[in-house]
Amino acid sequence: MGGGAHVLDEAAAADAAAGVSDTLECVFDAVTETCTDTAALLASIAAAGRRPSTADLAALRPLLHAQLETPGLVSGAGFVAAPGLLSDAPAAWLEWWQTGPGGEIRPLLLDLDPEHSAYADYTHWEWFALARDTGQRAVAGPYVDYLCSDEYSLTLSVPVTVGGRFMGVAAADVYLPRFEAALMPVLQRLPGPACLVNSRGRVAVSTDARRLAGSLLKGPDFGKVLTGPADGAAHDGLHLRPCGGVPLILVTTTAERRG
């Protein structure tokens, strides 16, 4: 077919991008709620003239438990502090809760002493670094989450700031099978193979056998694509379309179908 098929594909891609945004906004709503409550808590402590402690962050637990008790995609949620933020845990701290195998809600317990060999330095992990360095929402993964669950997961995060100072990130984990179950039907409605990549080109979910989840797609500056035109951009036979306010890019072919 000629140009008509191409227009139809563009419309389908726009619908798919909107479907991705609609599906994941519920997760980002939870993360944003954590961010808002954490920032308010830290601001009130600063106004009292003292540094926050790990005990202060316990005030977030009712919210985090409620997020995990709500049916949906979230399997873990919490606040991850920037090094040096807390008075009694200067190196690192996570106020993190997750759903266990039996559905129970349990805390994440890690060795956060930098003097120990098992110390978990999360500051280099993509979900922390992307939110910190860009000041924007981030989607990291999929990756094997050795820090929290040993599951193949994605992490959605946003930076927490108070008075312009970076305090850490609010985040939520989504297990890859749940992520794929939610988004695969959206991609399968497209007439050809497609995938979703994050701002670093990592494939999050795919119907394209050439681009498996977890692999890296080489291309342009994906971060610039996210902040570019809503209808995306062409690159090397591909079309890259931002998914609304969700930091994922829908990758489809630009070639018109023939037949």
mmCIF file of C-alpha atoms in Angstrom:
data_model
loop_
_atom_site.group_PDB
_atom_site.id
_atom_site.type_symbol
_atom_site.label_atom_id
_atom_site.label_comp_id
_atom_site.label_asym_id
_atom_site.label_seq_id
_atom_site.Cartn_x
_atom_site.Cartn_y
_atom_site.Cartn_z
ATOM 1 C CA MET A 1 0.000 0.000 0.000
ATOM 2 C CA GLY A 2 1.051 3.657 -0.274
ATOM 3 C CA GLY A 3 0.761 6.701 1.944
ATOM 4 C CA GLY A 4 -2.591 5.706 3.453
ATOM 5 C CA ALA A 5 -1.036 2.738 5.240
ATOM 6 C CA HIS A 6 1.707 4.976 6.608
ATOM 7 C CA VAL A 7 -0.859 7.434 8.028
ATOM 8 C CA LEU A 8 -2.743 4.544 9.629
ATOM 9 C CA ASP A 9 0.489 3.289 11.232
ATOM 10 C CA GLU A 10 1.237 6.760 12.595
ATOM 11 C CA ALA A 11 -2.209 6.934 14.149
ATOM 12 C CA ALA A 12 -1.756 3.480 15.675
ATOM 13 C CA ALA A 13 1.639 4.499 17.083
ATOM 14 C CA ALA A 14 0.131 7.618 18.641
ATOM 15 C CA ASP A 15 -2.599 5.512 20.254
ATOM 16 C CA ALA A 16 -0.027 3.027 21.555
ATOM 17 C CA ALA A 17 2.125 5.788 23.057
ATOM 18 C CA ALA A 18 -0.942 7.166 24.805
ATOM 19 C CA GLY A 19 -1.771 3.677 26.079
ATOM 20 C CA VAL A 20 1.715 3.311 27.558
ATOM 21 C CA SER A 21 1.358 6.661 29.304
ATOM 22 C CA ASP A 22 -2.084 5.796 30.683
ATOM 23 C CA THR A 23 -0.871 2.416 31.974
ATOM 24 C CA LEU A 24 2.185 3.724 33.820
ATOM 25 C CA GLU A 25 0.815 6.993 35.172
ATOM 26 C CA CYS A 26 -0.780 5.038 38.025
ATOM 27 C CA VAL A 27 2.693 3.933 39.139
ATOM 28 C CA PHE A 28 4.104 7.424 38.811
ATOM 29 C CA ASP A 29 1.110 8.743 40.765
ATOM 30 C CA ALA A 30 2.207 6.556 43.683
ATOM 31 C CA VAL A 31 5.847 7.617 43.318
ATOM 32 C CA THR A 32 4.872 11.284 43.149
ATOM 33 C CA GLU A 33 2.769 10.886 46.286
ATOM 34 C CA THR A 34 5.795 9.432 48.083
ATOM 35 C CA CYS A 35 7.921 12.304 46.777
ATOM 36 C CA THR A 36 5.434 14.942 47.971
ATOM 37 C CA ASP A 37 5.051 13.450 51.452
ATOM 38 C CA THR A 38 8.799 12.941 51.840
ATOM 39 C CA ALA A 39 9.617 16.493 50.790
ATOM 40 C CA ALA A 40 7.012 17.871 53.209
ATOM 41 C CA LEU A 41 8.398 15.750 56.042
ATOM 42 C CA LEU A 42 12.002 16.795 55.393
ATOM 43 C CA ALA A 43 11.028 20.457 55.035
ATOM 44 C CA SER A 44 9.248 20.420 58.404
ATOM 45 C CA ILE A 45 12.294 18.853 60.065
ATOM 46 C CA ALA A 46 14.586 21.446 58.503
ATOM 47 C CA ALA A 47 12.258 24.220 59.713
ATOM 48 C CA ALA A 48 12.689 22.840 63.235
ATOM 49 C CA GLY A 49 16.431 23.384 62.913
ATOM 50 C CA ARG A 50 17.641 19.788 62.931
ATOM 51 C CA ARG A 51 18.760 17.046 60.579
ATOM 52 C CA PRO A 52 16.417 14.144 59.787
ATOM 53 C CA SER A 53 17.048 10.669 61.126
ATOM 54 C CA THR A 54 16.027 7.171 60.105
ATOM 55 C CA ALA A 55 13.325 7.256 62.798
ATOM 56 C CA ASP A 56 11.735 10.297 61.133
ATOM 57 C CA LEU A 57 11.261 8.388 57.890
ATOM 58 C CA ALA A 58 9.020 5.872 59.675
ATOM 59 C CA ALA A 59 6.265 8.457 59.192
ATOM 60 C CA LEU A 60 6.172 7.387 55.525
ATOM 61 C CA ARG A 61 5.255 3.785 56.297
ATOM 62 C CA PRO A 62 1.449 4.081 56.317
ATOM 63 C CA LEU A 63 1.556 5.582 52.826
ATOM 64 C CA LEU A 64 4.001 2.982 51.480
ATOM 65 C CA HIS A 65 2.003 0.116 52.971
ATOM 66 C CA ALA A 66 -1.198 1.489 51.441
ATOM 67 C CA GLN A 67 0.462 1.646 48.016
ATOM 68 C CA LEU A 68 1.514 -1.998 48.276
ATOM 69 C CA GLU A 69 -1.901 -3.080 49.511
ATOM 70 C CA THR A 70 -3.584 -1.466 46.507
ATOM 71 C CA PRO A 71 -3.981 -3.917 43.611
ATOM 72 C CA GLY A 72 -1.790 -2.879 40.707
ATOM 73 C CA LEU A 73 1.723 -3.006 39.306
ATOM 74 C CA VAL A 74 3.758 -1.827 42.318
ATOM 75 C CA SER A 75 5.784 -4.554 44.072
ATOM 76 C CA GLY A 76 8.087 -2.302 46.126
ATOM 77 C CA ALA A 77 8.015 1.344 47.161
ATOM 78 C CA GLY A 78 9.899 3.832 49.242
ATOM 79 C CA PHE A 79 12.350 6.685 49.659
ATOM 80 C CA VAL A 80 16.093 6.284 49.086
ATOM 81 C CA ALA A 81 18.169 8.928 50.852
ATOM 82 C CA ALA A 82 21.098 10.801 49.368
ATOM 83 C CA PRO A 83 24.373 10.101 51.195
ATOM 84 C CA GLY A 84 24.871 12.489 54.093
ATOM 85 C CA LEU A 85 21.198 13.379 54.469
ATOM 86 C CA LEU A 86 20.459 11.530 57.710
ATOM 87 C CA SER A 87 22.113 12.183 61.044
ATOM 88 C CA ASP A 88 22.298 8.524 62.110
ATOM 89 C CA ALA A 89 22.989 6.891 58.715
ATOM 90 C CA PRO A 90 25.460 9.175 56.945
ATOM 91 C CA ALA A 91 26.424 6.738 54.185
ATOM 92 C CA ALA A 92 23.070 5.439 52.940
ATOM 93 C CA TRP A 93 19.512 4.558 53.914
ATOM 94 C CA LEU A 94 16.393 3.176 52.273
ATOM 95 C CA GLU A 95 12.938 3.467 53.803
ATOM 96 C CA TRP A 96 11.776 0.668 51.528
ATOM 97 C CA TRP A 97 8.926 -1.807 51.733
ATOM 98 C CA GLN A 98 8.012 -4.614 49.384
ATOM 99 C CA THR A 99 5.528 -7.407 48.852
ATOM 100 C CA GLY A 100 6.810 -10.856 49.827
ATOM 101 C CA PRO A 101 6.097 -14.182 48.086
ATOM 102 C CA GLY A 102 3.019 -14.746 50.231
ATOM 103 C CA GLY A 103 1.680 -11.237 49.739
ATOM 104 C CA GLU A 104 2.978 -9.981 53.077
ATOM 105 C CA ILE A 105 4.436 -6.461 53.272
ATOM 106 C CA ARG A 106 7.954 -6.478 54.647
ATOM 107 C CA PRO A 107 10.871 -4.037 54.995
ATOM 108 C CA LEU A 108 14.012 -4.264 52.923
ATOM 109 C CA LEU A 109 16.986 -4.967 55.177
ATOM 110 C CA LEU A 110 20.422 -4.228 53.719
ATOM 111 C CA ASP A 111 23.979 -3.881 54.947
ATOM 112 C CA LEU A 112 24.518 -0.135 54.542
ATOM 113 C CA ASP A 113 27.858 0.070 56.340
ATOM 114 C CA PRO A 114 30.502 1.113 53.774
ATOM 115 C CA GLU A 115 33.163 -0.641 55.870
ATOM 116 C CA HIS A 116 31.570 -4.024 55.106
ATOM 117 C CA SER A 117 32.136 -6.018 51.921
ATOM 118 C CA ALA A 118 28.375 -6.470 51.437
ATOM 119 C CA TYR A 119 27.764 -2.705 51.388
ATOM 120 C CA ALA A 120 25.137 -1.820 48.777
ATOM 121 C CA ASP A 121 26.135 1.485 47.140
ATOM 122 C CA TYR A 122 22.999 2.426 45.246
ATOM 123 C CA THR A 123 24.202 5.869 44.120
ATOM 124 C CA HIS A 124 25.533 4.419 40.847
ATOM 125 C CA TRP A 125 22.387 2.491 40.034
ATOM 126 C CA GLU A 126 20.456 3.802 37.049
ATOM 127 C CA TRP A 127 17.196 4.458 38.921
ATOM 128 C CA PHE A 128 19.003 6.669 41.447
ATOM 129 C CA ALA A 129 21.500 8.340 39.107
ATOM 130 C CA LEU A 130 19.011 9.165 36.336
ATOM 131 C CA ALA A 131 16.594 10.927 38.687
ATOM 132 C CA ARG A 132 19.436 12.723 40.491
ATOM 133 C CA ASP A 133 21.307 13.837 37.379
ATOM 134 C CA THR A 134 18.338 14.871 35.220
ATOM 135 C CA GLY A 135 15.993 16.175 37.912
ATOM 136 C CA GLN A 136 13.217 14.340 36.066
ATOM 137 C CA ARG A 137 11.165 11.161 36.222
ATOM 138 C CA ALA A 138 13.114 8.047 35.276
ATOM 139 C CA VAL A 139 12.450 4.456 34.257
ATOM 140 C CA ALA A 140 15.368 2.092 34.850
ATOM 141 C CA GLY A 141 15.686 -1.502 33.712
ATOM 142 C CA PRO A 142 14.708 -4.153 33.289
ATOM 143 C CA TYR A 143 17.519 -5.594 35.386
ATOM 144 C CA VAL A 144 17.970 -8.291 37.997
ATOM 145 C CA ASP A 145 17.246 -6.419 41.215
ATOM 146 C CA TYR A 146 19.944 -7.834 43.484
ATOM 147 C CA LEU A 147 19.419 -4.943 45.889
ATOM 148 C CA CYS A 148 15.771 -5.627 46.723
ATOM 149 C CA SER A 149 14.142 -8.759 45.368
ATOM 150 C CA ASP A 150 16.448 -10.777 43.069
ATOM 151 C CA GLU A 151 13.631 -10.463 40.510
ATOM 152 C CA TYR A 152 13.837 -9.118 36.960
ATOM 153 C CA SER A 153 12.344 -5.681 37.529
ATOM 154 C CA LEU A 154 11.974 -2.085 36.461
ATOM 155 C CA THR A 155 12.210 0.868 38.810
ATOM 156 C CA LEU A 156 10.314 4.119 38.317
ATOM 157 C CA SER A 157 11.762 7.051 40.238
ATOM 158 C CA VAL A 158 11.552 10.810 40.764
ATOM 159 C CA PRO A 159 13.981 13.137 42.574
ATOM 160 C CA VAL A 160 13.034 14.524 45.976
ATOM 161 C CA THR A 161 14.237 18.092 46.541
ATOM 162 C CA VAL A 162 13.757 20.618 49.332
ATOM 163 C CA GLY A 163 14.753 24.217 48.737
ATOM 164 C CA GLY A 164 16.568 23.207 45.578
ATOM 165 C CA ARG A 165 18.691 20.599 47.392
ATOM 166 C CA PHE A 166 18.616 16.974 46.253
ATOM 167 C CA MET A 167 17.492 14.761 49.143
ATOM 168 C CA GLY A 168 17.179 11.390 47.414
ATOM 169 C CA VAL A 169 14.647 9.629 45.242
ATOM 170 C CA ALA A 170 11.127 8.337 45.664
ATOM 171 C CA ALA A 171 10.681 5.127 43.709
ATOM 172 C CA ALA A 172 8.594 2.057 42.988
ATOM 173 C CA ASP A 173 9.538 -1.363 41.630
ATOM 174 C CA VAL A 174 7.506 -3.273 39.060
ATOM 175 C CA TYR A 175 8.318 -6.922 38.334
ATOM 176 C CA LEU A 176 8.982 -7.442 34.618
ATOM 177 C CA PRO A 177 6.222 -10.089 34.153
ATOM 178 C CA ARG A 178 3.645 -7.610 35.490
ATOM 179 C CA PHE A 179 5.095 -4.845 33.342
ATOM 180 C CA GLU A 180 4.955 -7.010 30.223
ATOM 181 C CA ALA A 181 1.428 -8.215 30.992
ATOM 182 C CA ALA A 182 0.255 -4.599 31.233
ATOM 183 C CA LEU A 183 2.041 -3.234 28.165
ATOM 184 C CA MET A 184 2.360 -6.137 25.736
ATOM 185 C CA PRO A 185 -1.315 -5.869 24.652
ATOM 186 C CA VAL A 186 -0.722 -2.177 23.866
ATOM 187 C CA LEU A 187 2.236 -2.998 21.596
ATOM 188 C CA GLN A 188 0.518 -5.994 20.018
ATOM 189 C CA ARG A 189 -2.186 -3.724 18.611
ATOM 190 C CA LEU A 190 0.428 -2.156 16.333
ATOM 191 C CA PRO A 191 0.680 -3.524 12.779
ATOM 192 C CA GLY A 192 4.397 -4.314 13.110
ATOM 193 C CA PRO A 193 7.095 -5.069 15.695
ATOM 194 C CA ALA A 194 7.779 -2.417 18.314
ATOM 195 C CA CYS A 195 9.552 -1.872 21.589
ATOM 196 C CA LEU A 196 9.780 0.619 24.431
ATOM 197 C CA VAL A 197 13.138 2.051 25.485
ATOM 198 C CA ASN A 198 14.126 4.329 28.345
ATOM 199 C CA SER A 199 16.229 7.496 28.167
ATOM 200 C CA ARG A 200 19.412 5.436 27.873
ATOM 201 C CA GLY A 201 18.093 3.207 25.107
ATOM 202 C CA ARG A 202 17.490 0.134 27.261
ATOM 203 C CA VAL A 203 14.601 -1.972 25.983
ATOM 204 C CA ALA A 204 11.854 -2.271 28.611
ATOM 205 C CA VAL A 205 9.358 -4.420 26.707
ATOM 206 C CA SER A 206 9.291 -5.617 23.115
ATOM 207 C CA THR A 207 7.333 -7.439 20.429
ATOM 208 C CA ASP A 208 10.418 -7.335 18.201
ATOM 209 C CA ALA A 209 12.479 -10.537 18.272
ATOM 210 C CA ARG A 210 15.561 -8.507 17.307
ATOM 211 C CA ARG A 211 15.303 -6.313 20.392
ATOM 212 C CA LEU A 212 14.873 -8.259 23.609
ATOM 213 C CA ALA A 213 13.925 -6.752 26.962
ATOM 214 C CA GLY A 214 17.042 -5.650 28.806
ATOM 215 C CA SER A 215 19.129 -5.111 25.667
ATOM 216 C CA LEU A 216 20.445 -1.716 24.565
ATOM 217 C CA LEU A 217 19.277 0.015 21.406
ATOM 218 C CA LYS A 218 21.909 2.157 19.731
ATOM 219 C CA GLY A 219 20.605 5.413 18.390
ATOM 220 C CA PRO A 220 20.418 9.145 18.971
ATOM 221 C CA ASP A 221 20.289 10.940 22.308
ATOM 222 C CA PHE A 222 17.138 9.310 23.664
ATOM 223 C CA GLY A 223 16.901 11.906 26.413
ATOM 224 C CA LYS A 224 16.484 14.592 23.747
ATOM 225 C CA VAL A 225 13.770 12.538 22.071
ATOM 226 C CA LEU A 226 11.806 12.584 25.318
ATOM 227 C CA THR A 227 11.903 16.385 25.420
ATOM 228 C CA GLY A 228 11.387 16.824 21.684
ATOM 229 C CA PRO A 229 8.246 16.960 19.527
ATOM 230 C CA ALA A 230 5.273 14.894 20.672
ATOM 231 C CA ASP A 231 5.159 13.061 17.353
ATOM 232 C CA GLY A 232 8.788 11.995 17.743
ATOM 233 C CA ALA A 233 11.621 11.765 15.274
ATOM 234 C CA ALA A 234 12.984 9.428 12.617
ATOM 235 C CA HIS A 235 16.368 7.740 12.967
ATOM 236 C CA ASP A 236 17.980 5.084 10.780
ATOM 237 C CA GLY A 237 14.729 3.508 9.575
ATOM 238 C CA LEU A 238 13.033 3.779 12.967
ATOM 239 C CA HIS A 239 10.488 6.175 14.385
ATOM 240 C CA LEU A 240 10.999 7.237 18.013
ATOM 241 C CA ARG A 241 7.900 8.596 19.735
ATOM 242 C CA PRO A 242 7.753 9.884 23.347
ATOM 243 C CA CYS A 243 5.015 8.342 25.492
ATOM 244 C CA GLY A 244 3.511 11.519 26.921
ATOM 245 C CA GLY A 245 4.745 12.296 30.431
ATOM 246 C CA VAL A 246 6.191 8.814 30.944
ATOM 247 C CA PRO A 247 9.954 8.663 30.215
ATOM 248 C CA LEU A 248 9.706 5.852 27.686
ATOM 249 C CA ILE A 249 10.031 5.974 23.901
ATOM 250 C CA LEU A 250 7.990 3.870 21.495
ATOM 251 C CA VAL A 251 10.210 2.519 18.717
ATOM 252 C CA THR A 252 8.558 1.442 15.455
ATOM 253 C CA THR A 253 9.703 1.174 11.845
ATOM 254 C CA THR A 254 9.259 4.148 9.529
ATOM 255 C CA ALA A 255 8.910 2.053 6.370
ATOM 256 C CA GLU A 256 5.495 1.884 4.805
ATOM 257 C CA ARG A 257 3.957 -1.543 4.511
ATOM 258 C CA ARG A 258 3.570 -2.981 1.060
ATOM 259 C CA GLY A 259 1.160 -5.485 -0.348
#
